[in-house]
XYZ file of N, CA and C in Angstrom:
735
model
N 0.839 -1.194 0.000
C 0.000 0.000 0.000
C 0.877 1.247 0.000
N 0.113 2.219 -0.688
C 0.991 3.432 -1.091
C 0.000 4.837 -0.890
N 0.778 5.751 0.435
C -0.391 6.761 0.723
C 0.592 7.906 0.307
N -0.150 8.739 0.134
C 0.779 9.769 -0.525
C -0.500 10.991 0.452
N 0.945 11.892 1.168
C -0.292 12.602 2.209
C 0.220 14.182 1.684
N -0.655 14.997 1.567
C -0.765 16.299 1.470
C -0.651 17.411 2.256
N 0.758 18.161 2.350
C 0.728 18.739 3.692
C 1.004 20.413 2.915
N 0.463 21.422 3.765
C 1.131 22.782 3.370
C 1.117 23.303 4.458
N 2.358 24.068 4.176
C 2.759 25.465 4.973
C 2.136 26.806 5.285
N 1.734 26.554 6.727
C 0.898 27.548 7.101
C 1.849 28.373 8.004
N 1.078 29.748 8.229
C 1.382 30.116 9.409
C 0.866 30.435 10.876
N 1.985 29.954 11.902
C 1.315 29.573 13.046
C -0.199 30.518 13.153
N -1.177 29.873 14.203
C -2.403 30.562 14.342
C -2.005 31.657 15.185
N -1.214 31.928 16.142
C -0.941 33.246 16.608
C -0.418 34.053 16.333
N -0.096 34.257 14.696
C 0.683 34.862 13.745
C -0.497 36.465 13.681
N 0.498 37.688 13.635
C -0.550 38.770 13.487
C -0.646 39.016 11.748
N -1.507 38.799 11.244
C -1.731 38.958 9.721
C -1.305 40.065 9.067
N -0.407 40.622 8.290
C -0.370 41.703 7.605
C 0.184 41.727 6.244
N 0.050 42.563 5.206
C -0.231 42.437 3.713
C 1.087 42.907 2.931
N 1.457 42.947 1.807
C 2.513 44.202 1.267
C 1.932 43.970 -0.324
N 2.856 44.762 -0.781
C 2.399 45.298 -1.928
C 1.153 45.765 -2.410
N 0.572 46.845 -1.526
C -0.468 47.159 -1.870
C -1.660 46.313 -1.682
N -1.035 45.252 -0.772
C -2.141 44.690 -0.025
C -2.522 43.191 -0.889
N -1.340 42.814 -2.215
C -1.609 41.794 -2.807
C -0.838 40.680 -2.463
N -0.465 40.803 -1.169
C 0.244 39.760 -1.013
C 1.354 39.671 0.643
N 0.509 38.133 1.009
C 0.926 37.788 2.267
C 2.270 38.217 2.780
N 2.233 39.349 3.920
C 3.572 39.346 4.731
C 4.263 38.413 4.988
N 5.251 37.706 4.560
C 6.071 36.435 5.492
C 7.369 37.124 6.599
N 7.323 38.187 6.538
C 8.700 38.812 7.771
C 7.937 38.209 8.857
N 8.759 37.306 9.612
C 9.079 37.202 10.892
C 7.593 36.266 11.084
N 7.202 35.661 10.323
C 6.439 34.603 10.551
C 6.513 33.181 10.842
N 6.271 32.418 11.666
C 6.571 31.325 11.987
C 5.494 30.340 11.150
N 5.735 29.439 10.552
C 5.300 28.286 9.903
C 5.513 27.082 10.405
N 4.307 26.381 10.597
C 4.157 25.113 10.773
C 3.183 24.497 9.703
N 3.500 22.979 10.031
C 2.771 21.691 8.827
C 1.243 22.134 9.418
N 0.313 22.480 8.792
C -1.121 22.440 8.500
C -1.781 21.565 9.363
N -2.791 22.433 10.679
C -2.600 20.734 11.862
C -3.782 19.670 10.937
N -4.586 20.571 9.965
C -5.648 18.944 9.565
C -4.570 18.122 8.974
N -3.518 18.830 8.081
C -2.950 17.387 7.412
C -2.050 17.141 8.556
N -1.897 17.272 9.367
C -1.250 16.642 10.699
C -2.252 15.200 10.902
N -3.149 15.521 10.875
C -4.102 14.372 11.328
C -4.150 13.161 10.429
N -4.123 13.644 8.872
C -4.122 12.945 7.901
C -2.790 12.282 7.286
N -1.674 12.878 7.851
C -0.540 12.286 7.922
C -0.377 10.712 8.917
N -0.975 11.489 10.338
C -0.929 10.828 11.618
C -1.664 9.301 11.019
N -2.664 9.258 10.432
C -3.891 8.291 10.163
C -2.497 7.335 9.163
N -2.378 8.127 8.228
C -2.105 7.654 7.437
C -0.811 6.153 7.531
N 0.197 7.137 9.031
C 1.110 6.201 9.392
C 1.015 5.223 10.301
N -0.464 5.396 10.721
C -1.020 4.152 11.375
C -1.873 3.018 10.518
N -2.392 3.365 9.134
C -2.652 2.225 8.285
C -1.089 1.725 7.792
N 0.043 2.343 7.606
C 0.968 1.617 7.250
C 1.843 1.351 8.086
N 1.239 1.038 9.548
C 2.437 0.500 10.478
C 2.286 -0.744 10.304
N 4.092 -1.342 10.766
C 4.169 -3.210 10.784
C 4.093 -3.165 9.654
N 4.788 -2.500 8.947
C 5.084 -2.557 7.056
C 3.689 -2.990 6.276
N 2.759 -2.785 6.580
C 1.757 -3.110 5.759
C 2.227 -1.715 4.218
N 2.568 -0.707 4.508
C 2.737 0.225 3.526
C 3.826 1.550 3.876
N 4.057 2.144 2.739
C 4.658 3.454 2.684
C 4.386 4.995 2.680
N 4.533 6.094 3.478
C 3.894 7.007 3.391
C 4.787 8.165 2.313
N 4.247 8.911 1.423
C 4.702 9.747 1.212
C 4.354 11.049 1.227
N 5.401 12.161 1.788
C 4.155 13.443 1.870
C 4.686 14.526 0.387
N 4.056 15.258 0.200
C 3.782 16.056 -1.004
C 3.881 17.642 -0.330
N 4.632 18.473 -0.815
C 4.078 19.837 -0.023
C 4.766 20.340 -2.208
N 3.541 21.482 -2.209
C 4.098 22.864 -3.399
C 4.502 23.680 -2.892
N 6.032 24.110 -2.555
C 6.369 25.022 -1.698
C 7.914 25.126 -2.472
N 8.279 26.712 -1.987
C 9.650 27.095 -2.130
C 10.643 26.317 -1.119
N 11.610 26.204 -1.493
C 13.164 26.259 -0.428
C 12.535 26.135 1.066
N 11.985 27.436 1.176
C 11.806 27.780 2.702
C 10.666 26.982 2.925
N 9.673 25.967 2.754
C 9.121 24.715 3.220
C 9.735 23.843 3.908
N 10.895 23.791 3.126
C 11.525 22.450 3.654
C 11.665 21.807 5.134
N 11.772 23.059 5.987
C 11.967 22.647 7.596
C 10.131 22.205 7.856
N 9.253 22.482 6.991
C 7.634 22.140 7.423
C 8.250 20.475 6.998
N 8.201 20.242 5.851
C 8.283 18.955 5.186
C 8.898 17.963 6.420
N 10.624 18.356 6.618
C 11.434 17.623 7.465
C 10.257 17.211 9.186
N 9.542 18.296 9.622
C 8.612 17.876 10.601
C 7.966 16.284 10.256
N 7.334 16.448 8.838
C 6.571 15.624 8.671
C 7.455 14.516 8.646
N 8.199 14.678 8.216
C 9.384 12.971 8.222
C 9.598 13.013 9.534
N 9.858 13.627 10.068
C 10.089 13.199 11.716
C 8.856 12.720 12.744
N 7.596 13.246 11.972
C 6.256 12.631 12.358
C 6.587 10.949 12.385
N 7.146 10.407 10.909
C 6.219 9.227 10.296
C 6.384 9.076 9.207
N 6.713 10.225 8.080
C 6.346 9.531 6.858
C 8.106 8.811 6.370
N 7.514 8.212 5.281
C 8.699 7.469 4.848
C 9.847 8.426 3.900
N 9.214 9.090 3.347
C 10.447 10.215 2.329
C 8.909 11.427 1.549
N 9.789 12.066 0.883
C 9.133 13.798 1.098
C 9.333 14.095 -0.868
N 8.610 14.833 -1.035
C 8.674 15.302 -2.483
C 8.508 17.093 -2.200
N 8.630 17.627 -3.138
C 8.715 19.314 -2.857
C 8.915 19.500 -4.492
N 7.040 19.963 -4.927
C 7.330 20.820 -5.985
C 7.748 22.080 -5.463
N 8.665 22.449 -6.557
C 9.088 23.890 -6.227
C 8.603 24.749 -7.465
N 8.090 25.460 -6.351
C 6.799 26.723 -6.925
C 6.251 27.045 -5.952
N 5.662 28.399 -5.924
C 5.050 29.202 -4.848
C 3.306 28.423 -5.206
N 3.145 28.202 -3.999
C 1.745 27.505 -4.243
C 0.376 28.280 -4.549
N 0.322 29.321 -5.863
C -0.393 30.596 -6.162
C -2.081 30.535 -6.032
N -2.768 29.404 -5.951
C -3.865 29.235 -5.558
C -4.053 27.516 -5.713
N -5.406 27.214 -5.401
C -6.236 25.758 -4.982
C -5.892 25.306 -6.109
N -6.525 25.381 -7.224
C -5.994 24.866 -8.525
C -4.905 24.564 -9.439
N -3.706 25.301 -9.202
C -2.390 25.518 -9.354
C -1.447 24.134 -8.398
N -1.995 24.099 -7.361
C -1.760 23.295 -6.591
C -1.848 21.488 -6.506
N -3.644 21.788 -6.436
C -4.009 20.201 -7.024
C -3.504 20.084 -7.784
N -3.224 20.696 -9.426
C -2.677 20.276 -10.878
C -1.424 19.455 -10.480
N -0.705 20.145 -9.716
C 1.106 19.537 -9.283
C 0.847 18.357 -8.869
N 0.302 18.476 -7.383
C -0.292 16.846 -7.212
C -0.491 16.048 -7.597
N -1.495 16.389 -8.472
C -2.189 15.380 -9.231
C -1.372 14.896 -10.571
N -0.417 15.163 -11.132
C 0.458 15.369 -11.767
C 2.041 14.417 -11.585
N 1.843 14.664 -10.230
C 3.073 13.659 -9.343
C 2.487 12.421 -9.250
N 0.827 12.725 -8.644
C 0.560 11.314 -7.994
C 0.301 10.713 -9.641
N 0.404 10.994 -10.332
C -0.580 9.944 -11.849
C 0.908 9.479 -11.990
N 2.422 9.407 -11.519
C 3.204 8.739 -11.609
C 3.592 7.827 -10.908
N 2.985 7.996 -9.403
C 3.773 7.661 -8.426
C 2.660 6.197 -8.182
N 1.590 6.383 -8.569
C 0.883 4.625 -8.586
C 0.129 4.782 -6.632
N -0.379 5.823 -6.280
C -0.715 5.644 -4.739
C -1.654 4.889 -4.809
N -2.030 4.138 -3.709
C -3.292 3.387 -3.238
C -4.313 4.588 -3.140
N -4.018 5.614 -2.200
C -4.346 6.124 -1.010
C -4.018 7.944 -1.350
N -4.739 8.836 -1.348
C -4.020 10.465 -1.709
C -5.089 11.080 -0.451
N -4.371 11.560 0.735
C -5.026 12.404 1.973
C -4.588 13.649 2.092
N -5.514 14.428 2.359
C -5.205 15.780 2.695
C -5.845 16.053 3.923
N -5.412 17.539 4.779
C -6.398 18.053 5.212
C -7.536 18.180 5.051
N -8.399 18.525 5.762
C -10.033 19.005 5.495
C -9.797 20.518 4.796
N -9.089 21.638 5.007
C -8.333 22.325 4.708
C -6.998 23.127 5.406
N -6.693 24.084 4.633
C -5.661 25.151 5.229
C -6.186 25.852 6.187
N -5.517 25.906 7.093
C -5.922 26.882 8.054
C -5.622 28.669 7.576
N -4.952 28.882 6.437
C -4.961 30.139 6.304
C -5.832 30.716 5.523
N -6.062 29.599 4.067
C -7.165 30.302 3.048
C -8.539 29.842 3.535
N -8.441 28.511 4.034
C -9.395 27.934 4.845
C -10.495 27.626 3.127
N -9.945 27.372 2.144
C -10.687 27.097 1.036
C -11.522 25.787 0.709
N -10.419 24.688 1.056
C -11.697 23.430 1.182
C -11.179 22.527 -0.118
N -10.460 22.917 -1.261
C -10.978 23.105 -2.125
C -9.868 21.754 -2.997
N -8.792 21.633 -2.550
C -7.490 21.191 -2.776
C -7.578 19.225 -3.095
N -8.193 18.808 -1.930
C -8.566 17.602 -2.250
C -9.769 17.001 -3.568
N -10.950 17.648 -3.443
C -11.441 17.338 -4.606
C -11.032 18.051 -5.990
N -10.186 19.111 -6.344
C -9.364 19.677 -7.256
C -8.609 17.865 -8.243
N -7.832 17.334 -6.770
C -6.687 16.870 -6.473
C -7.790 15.144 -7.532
N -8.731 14.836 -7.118
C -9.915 14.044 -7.357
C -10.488 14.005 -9.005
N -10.537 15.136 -9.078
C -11.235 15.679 -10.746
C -10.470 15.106 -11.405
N -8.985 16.024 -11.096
C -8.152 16.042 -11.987
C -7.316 14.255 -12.554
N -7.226 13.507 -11.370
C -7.213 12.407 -11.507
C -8.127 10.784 -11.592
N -9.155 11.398 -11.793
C -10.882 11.299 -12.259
C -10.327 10.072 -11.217
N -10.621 10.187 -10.054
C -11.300 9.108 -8.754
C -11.750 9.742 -7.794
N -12.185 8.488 -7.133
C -13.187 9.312 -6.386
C -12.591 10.359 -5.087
N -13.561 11.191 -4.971
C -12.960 12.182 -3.847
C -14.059 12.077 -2.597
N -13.563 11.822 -1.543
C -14.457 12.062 -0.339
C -14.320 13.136 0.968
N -14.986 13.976 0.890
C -14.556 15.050 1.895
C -14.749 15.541 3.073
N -14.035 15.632 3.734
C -14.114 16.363 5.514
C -14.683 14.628 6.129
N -13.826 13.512 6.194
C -13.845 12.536 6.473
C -13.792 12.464 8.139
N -14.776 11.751 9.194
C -14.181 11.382 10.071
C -13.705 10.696 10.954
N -13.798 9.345 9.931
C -13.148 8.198 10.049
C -12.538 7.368 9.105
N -11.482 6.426 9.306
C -10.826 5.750 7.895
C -10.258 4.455 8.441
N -11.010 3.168 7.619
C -10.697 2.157 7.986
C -10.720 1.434 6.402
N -8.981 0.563 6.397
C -8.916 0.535 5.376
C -8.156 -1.020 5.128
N -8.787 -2.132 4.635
C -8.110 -3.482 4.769
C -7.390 -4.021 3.126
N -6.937 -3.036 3.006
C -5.842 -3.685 1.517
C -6.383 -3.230 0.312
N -8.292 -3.500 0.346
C -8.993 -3.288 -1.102
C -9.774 -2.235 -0.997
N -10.828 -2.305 0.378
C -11.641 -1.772 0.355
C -11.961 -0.866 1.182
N -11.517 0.691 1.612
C -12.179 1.636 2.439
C -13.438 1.802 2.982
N -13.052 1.984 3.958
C -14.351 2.465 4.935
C -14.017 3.817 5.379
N -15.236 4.805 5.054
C -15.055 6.117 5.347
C -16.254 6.612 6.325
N -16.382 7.615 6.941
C -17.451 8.279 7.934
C -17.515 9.445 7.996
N -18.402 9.923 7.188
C -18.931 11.776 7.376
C -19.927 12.530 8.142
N -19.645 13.397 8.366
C -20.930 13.383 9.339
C -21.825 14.552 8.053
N -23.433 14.535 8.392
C -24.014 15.402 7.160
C -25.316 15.442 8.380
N -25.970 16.495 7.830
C -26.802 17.116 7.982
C -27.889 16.046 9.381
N -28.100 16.149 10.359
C -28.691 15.307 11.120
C -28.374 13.917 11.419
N -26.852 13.640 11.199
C -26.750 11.917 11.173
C -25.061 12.291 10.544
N -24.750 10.620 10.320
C -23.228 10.664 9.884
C -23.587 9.569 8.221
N -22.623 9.952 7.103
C -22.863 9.230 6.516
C -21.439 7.886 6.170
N -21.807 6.825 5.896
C -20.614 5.449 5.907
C -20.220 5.951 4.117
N -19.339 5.481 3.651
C -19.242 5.638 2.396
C -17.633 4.073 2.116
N -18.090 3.133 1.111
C -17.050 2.219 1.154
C -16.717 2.448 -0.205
N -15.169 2.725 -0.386
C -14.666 3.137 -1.980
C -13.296 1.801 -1.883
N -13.769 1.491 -3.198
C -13.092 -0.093 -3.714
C -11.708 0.687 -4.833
N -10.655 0.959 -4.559
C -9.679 1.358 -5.571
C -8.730 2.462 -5.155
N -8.442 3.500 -5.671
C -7.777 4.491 -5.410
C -8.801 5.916 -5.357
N -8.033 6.431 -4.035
C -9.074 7.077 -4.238
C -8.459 8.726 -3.358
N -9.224 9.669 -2.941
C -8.937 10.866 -2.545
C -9.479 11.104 -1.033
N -9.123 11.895 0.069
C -9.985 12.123 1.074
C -9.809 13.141 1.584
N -10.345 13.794 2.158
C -9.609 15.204 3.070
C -10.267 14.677 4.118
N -9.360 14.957 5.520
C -9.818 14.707 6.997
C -9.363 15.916 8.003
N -11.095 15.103 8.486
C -10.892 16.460 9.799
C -10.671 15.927 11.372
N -11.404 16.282 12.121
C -10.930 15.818 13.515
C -11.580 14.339 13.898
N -10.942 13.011 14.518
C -11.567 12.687 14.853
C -10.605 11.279 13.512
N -10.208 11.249 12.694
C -9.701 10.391 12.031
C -8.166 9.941 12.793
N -7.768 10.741 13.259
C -6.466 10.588 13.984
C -6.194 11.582 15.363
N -5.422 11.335 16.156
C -4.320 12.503 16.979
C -3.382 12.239 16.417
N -2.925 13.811 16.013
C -1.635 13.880 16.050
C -0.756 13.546 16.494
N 0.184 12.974 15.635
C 1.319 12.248 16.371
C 2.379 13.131 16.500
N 3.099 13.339 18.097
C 3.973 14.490 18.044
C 5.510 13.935 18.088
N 6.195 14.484 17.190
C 7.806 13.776 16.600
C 8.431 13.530 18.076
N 8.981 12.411 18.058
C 10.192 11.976 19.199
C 11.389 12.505 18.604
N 12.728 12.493 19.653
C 13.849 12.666 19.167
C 14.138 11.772 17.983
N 13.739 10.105 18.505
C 14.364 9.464 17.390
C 14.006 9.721 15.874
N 12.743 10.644 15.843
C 12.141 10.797 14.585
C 12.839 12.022 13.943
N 13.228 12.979 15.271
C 13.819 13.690 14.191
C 15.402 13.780 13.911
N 16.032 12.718 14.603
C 17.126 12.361 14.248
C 16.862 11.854 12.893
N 16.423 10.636 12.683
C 15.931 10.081 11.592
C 15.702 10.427 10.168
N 14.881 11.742 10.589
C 14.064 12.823 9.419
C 15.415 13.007 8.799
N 16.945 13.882 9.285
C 17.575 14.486 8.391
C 18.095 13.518 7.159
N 17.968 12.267 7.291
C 18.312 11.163 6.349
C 17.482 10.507 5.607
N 15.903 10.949 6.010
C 15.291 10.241 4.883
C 15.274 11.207 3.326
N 14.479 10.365 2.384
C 14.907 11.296 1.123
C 13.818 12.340 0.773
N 14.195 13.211 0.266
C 13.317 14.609 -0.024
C 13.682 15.147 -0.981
N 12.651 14.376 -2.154
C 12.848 15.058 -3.615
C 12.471 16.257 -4.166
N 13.051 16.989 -4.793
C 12.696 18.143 -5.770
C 12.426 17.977 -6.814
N 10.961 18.768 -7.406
C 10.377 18.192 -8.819
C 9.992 19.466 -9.096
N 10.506 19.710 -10.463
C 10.104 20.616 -11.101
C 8.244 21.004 -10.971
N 7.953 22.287 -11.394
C 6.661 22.252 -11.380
C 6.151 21.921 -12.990
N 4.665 21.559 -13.368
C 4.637 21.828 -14.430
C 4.210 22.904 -14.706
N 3.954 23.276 -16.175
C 3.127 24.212 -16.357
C 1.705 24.377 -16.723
N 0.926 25.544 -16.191
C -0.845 25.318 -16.450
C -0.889 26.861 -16.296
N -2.276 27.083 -17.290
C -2.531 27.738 -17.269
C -2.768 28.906 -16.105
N -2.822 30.096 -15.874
C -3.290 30.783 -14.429
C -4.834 31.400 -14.884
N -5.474 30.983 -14.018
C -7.101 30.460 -13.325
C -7.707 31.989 -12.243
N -6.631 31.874 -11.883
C -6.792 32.919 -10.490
C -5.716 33.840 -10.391
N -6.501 35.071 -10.239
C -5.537 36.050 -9.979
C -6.302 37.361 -8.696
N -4.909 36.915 -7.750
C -5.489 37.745 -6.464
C -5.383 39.333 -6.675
N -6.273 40.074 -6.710
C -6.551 41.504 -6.728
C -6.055 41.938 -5.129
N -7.028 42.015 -4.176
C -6.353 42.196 -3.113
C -6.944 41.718 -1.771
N -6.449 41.720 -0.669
C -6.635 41.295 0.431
C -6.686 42.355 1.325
N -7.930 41.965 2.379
C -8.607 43.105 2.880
C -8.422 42.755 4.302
N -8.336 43.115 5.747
C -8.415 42.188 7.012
C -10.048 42.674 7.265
N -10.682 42.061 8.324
C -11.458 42.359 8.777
C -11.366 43.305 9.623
N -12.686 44.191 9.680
C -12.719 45.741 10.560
C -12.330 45.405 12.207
N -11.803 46.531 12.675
C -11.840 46.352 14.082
C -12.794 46.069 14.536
N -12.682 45.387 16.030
C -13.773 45.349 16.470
C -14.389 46.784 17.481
N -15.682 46.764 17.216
C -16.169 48.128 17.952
C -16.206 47.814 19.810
N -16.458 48.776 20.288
C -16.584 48.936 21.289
C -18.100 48.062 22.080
N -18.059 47.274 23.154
C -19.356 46.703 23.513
C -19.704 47.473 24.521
N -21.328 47.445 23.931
C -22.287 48.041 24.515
C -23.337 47.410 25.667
N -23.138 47.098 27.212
C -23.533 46.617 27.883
C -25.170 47.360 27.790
N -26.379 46.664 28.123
C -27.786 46.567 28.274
C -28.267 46.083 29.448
N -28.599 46.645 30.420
C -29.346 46.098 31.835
C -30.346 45.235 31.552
N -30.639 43.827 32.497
C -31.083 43.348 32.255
C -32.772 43.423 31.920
N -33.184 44.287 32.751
C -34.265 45.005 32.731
C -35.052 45.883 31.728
N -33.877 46.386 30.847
C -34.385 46.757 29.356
C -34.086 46.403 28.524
N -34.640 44.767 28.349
C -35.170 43.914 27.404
C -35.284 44.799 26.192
N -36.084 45.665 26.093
C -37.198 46.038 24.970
C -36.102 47.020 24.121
N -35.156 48.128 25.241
C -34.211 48.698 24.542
C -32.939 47.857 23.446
N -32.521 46.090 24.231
C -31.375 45.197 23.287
C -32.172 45.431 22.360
N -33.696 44.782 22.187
C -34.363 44.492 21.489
C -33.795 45.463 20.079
N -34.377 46.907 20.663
C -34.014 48.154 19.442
C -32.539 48.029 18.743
N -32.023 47.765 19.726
C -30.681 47.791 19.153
C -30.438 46.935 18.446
N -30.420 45.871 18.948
C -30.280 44.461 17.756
C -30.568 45.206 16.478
N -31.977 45.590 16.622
C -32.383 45.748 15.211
C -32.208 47.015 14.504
N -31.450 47.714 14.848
C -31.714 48.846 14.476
C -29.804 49.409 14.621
N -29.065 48.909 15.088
C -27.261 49.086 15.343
C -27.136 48.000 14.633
N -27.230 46.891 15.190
C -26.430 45.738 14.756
C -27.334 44.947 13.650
N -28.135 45.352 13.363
C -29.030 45.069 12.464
C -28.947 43.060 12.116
N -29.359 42.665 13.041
C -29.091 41.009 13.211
C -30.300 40.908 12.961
N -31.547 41.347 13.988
C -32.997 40.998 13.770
C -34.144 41.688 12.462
């Protein structure tokens, strides 16, 4: 068995957000980056269907040079060796294409991602990743049980959870609840600096998307405490300030 796991470079969640060039494009000064915690999970899963050599993990990141210390985490997680298109990962589509592109060589059983990025928070990467390699895609998974042929998957949907069993190769994005994270031991990251970590050209595709600009959200205003007693005044306000009702 052959999982090929999907990881990108985020930046940490206590990172303060700010823009340049006129606002088209992510600050990286003095930002700290870590591996993406959903594909943390989907990594984690992944190296527990291939423990006791049942299989091999491989992880995938589209990233510059400066990825590489995210990637090396992930080998020190668990996985077996690392690939790194090099290219700035310019949107969802740009992205899957590479993937999907690597994996139509590499023969996986198995292609996992996050549920998504925690920065664009788009969603969008795994079934991209699915199309493009016409199998099936299953998304925001939160369970994975998998005996050689046949998957067993668990979503949860609208009032209930749904089972889904996919016979072949196939796609998933996962969210909480498929794995804990597994957090690197020394021996793993002793380990990591020796496993292998390839560089692959990107290909080329068309550009799909083009970011105009990035906006943060407004401050937040000042709160306006309401005694409990004048009900009738929140009431006005709701509807009439905050215009909710």
């Amino acid at each position: 068995m052959k999982i090929l796991v999907c990881i990108s470079n985020v930046p940490d969640t206590t990172t303060k957000i700010t823009f340049t060039n006129d606002n088209t494009q992510f600050n990286t000064a003095g930002v700290t980056f870590i591996v993406n915690p959903y594909d943390e999970i989907a990594l984690s899963r992944a190296i527990e269907l291939c423990a006791g050599g049942k299989g091999t993990v491989t992880v995938i990141n589209v990233g510059e040079s400066a990825t590489e210390p995210t990637i090396r985490k992930a080998l020190a997680i668990g996985a077996d060796d690392a690939v790194r298109i090099d290219a700035a990962p310019r949107d969802a589509y740009f992205t899957a294409f590479q993937i999907a592109e690597y994996a139509k060589e590499g023969d996986f059983d198995i292609i996992l991602t996050g549920r998504e990025s925690i920065d664009y928070n788009g969603a969008q990467v795994a079934a991209m990743v699915g199309g493009f390699l016409d199998i099936p895609s299953i998304s925001i998974i939160k369970k994975l049980d998998y005996d050689g042929t046949t998957a067993t998957l668990e979503r949860e949907i609208e009032g209930g959870k749904e089972v889904v069993t996919v016979t072949g190769k196939f796609v998933a994005s996962c969210a909480e609840g498929v794995a804990v994270p597994t957090i690197p031991t020394m021996r793993g990251i002793m380990s990591a600096r020796s496993k292998p970590l390839v560089v692959v050209a990107a290909q080329p595709i068309e550009e799909v998307i083009k970011v105009v600009q990035f906006e943060t959200p407004p401050a937040r205003g000042t709160v306006k405490l309401i005694p409990a007693e004048e009900a009738a005044n929140l009431i006005s306000l709701l509807h009439t300030e905050a215009k909710v009702i």
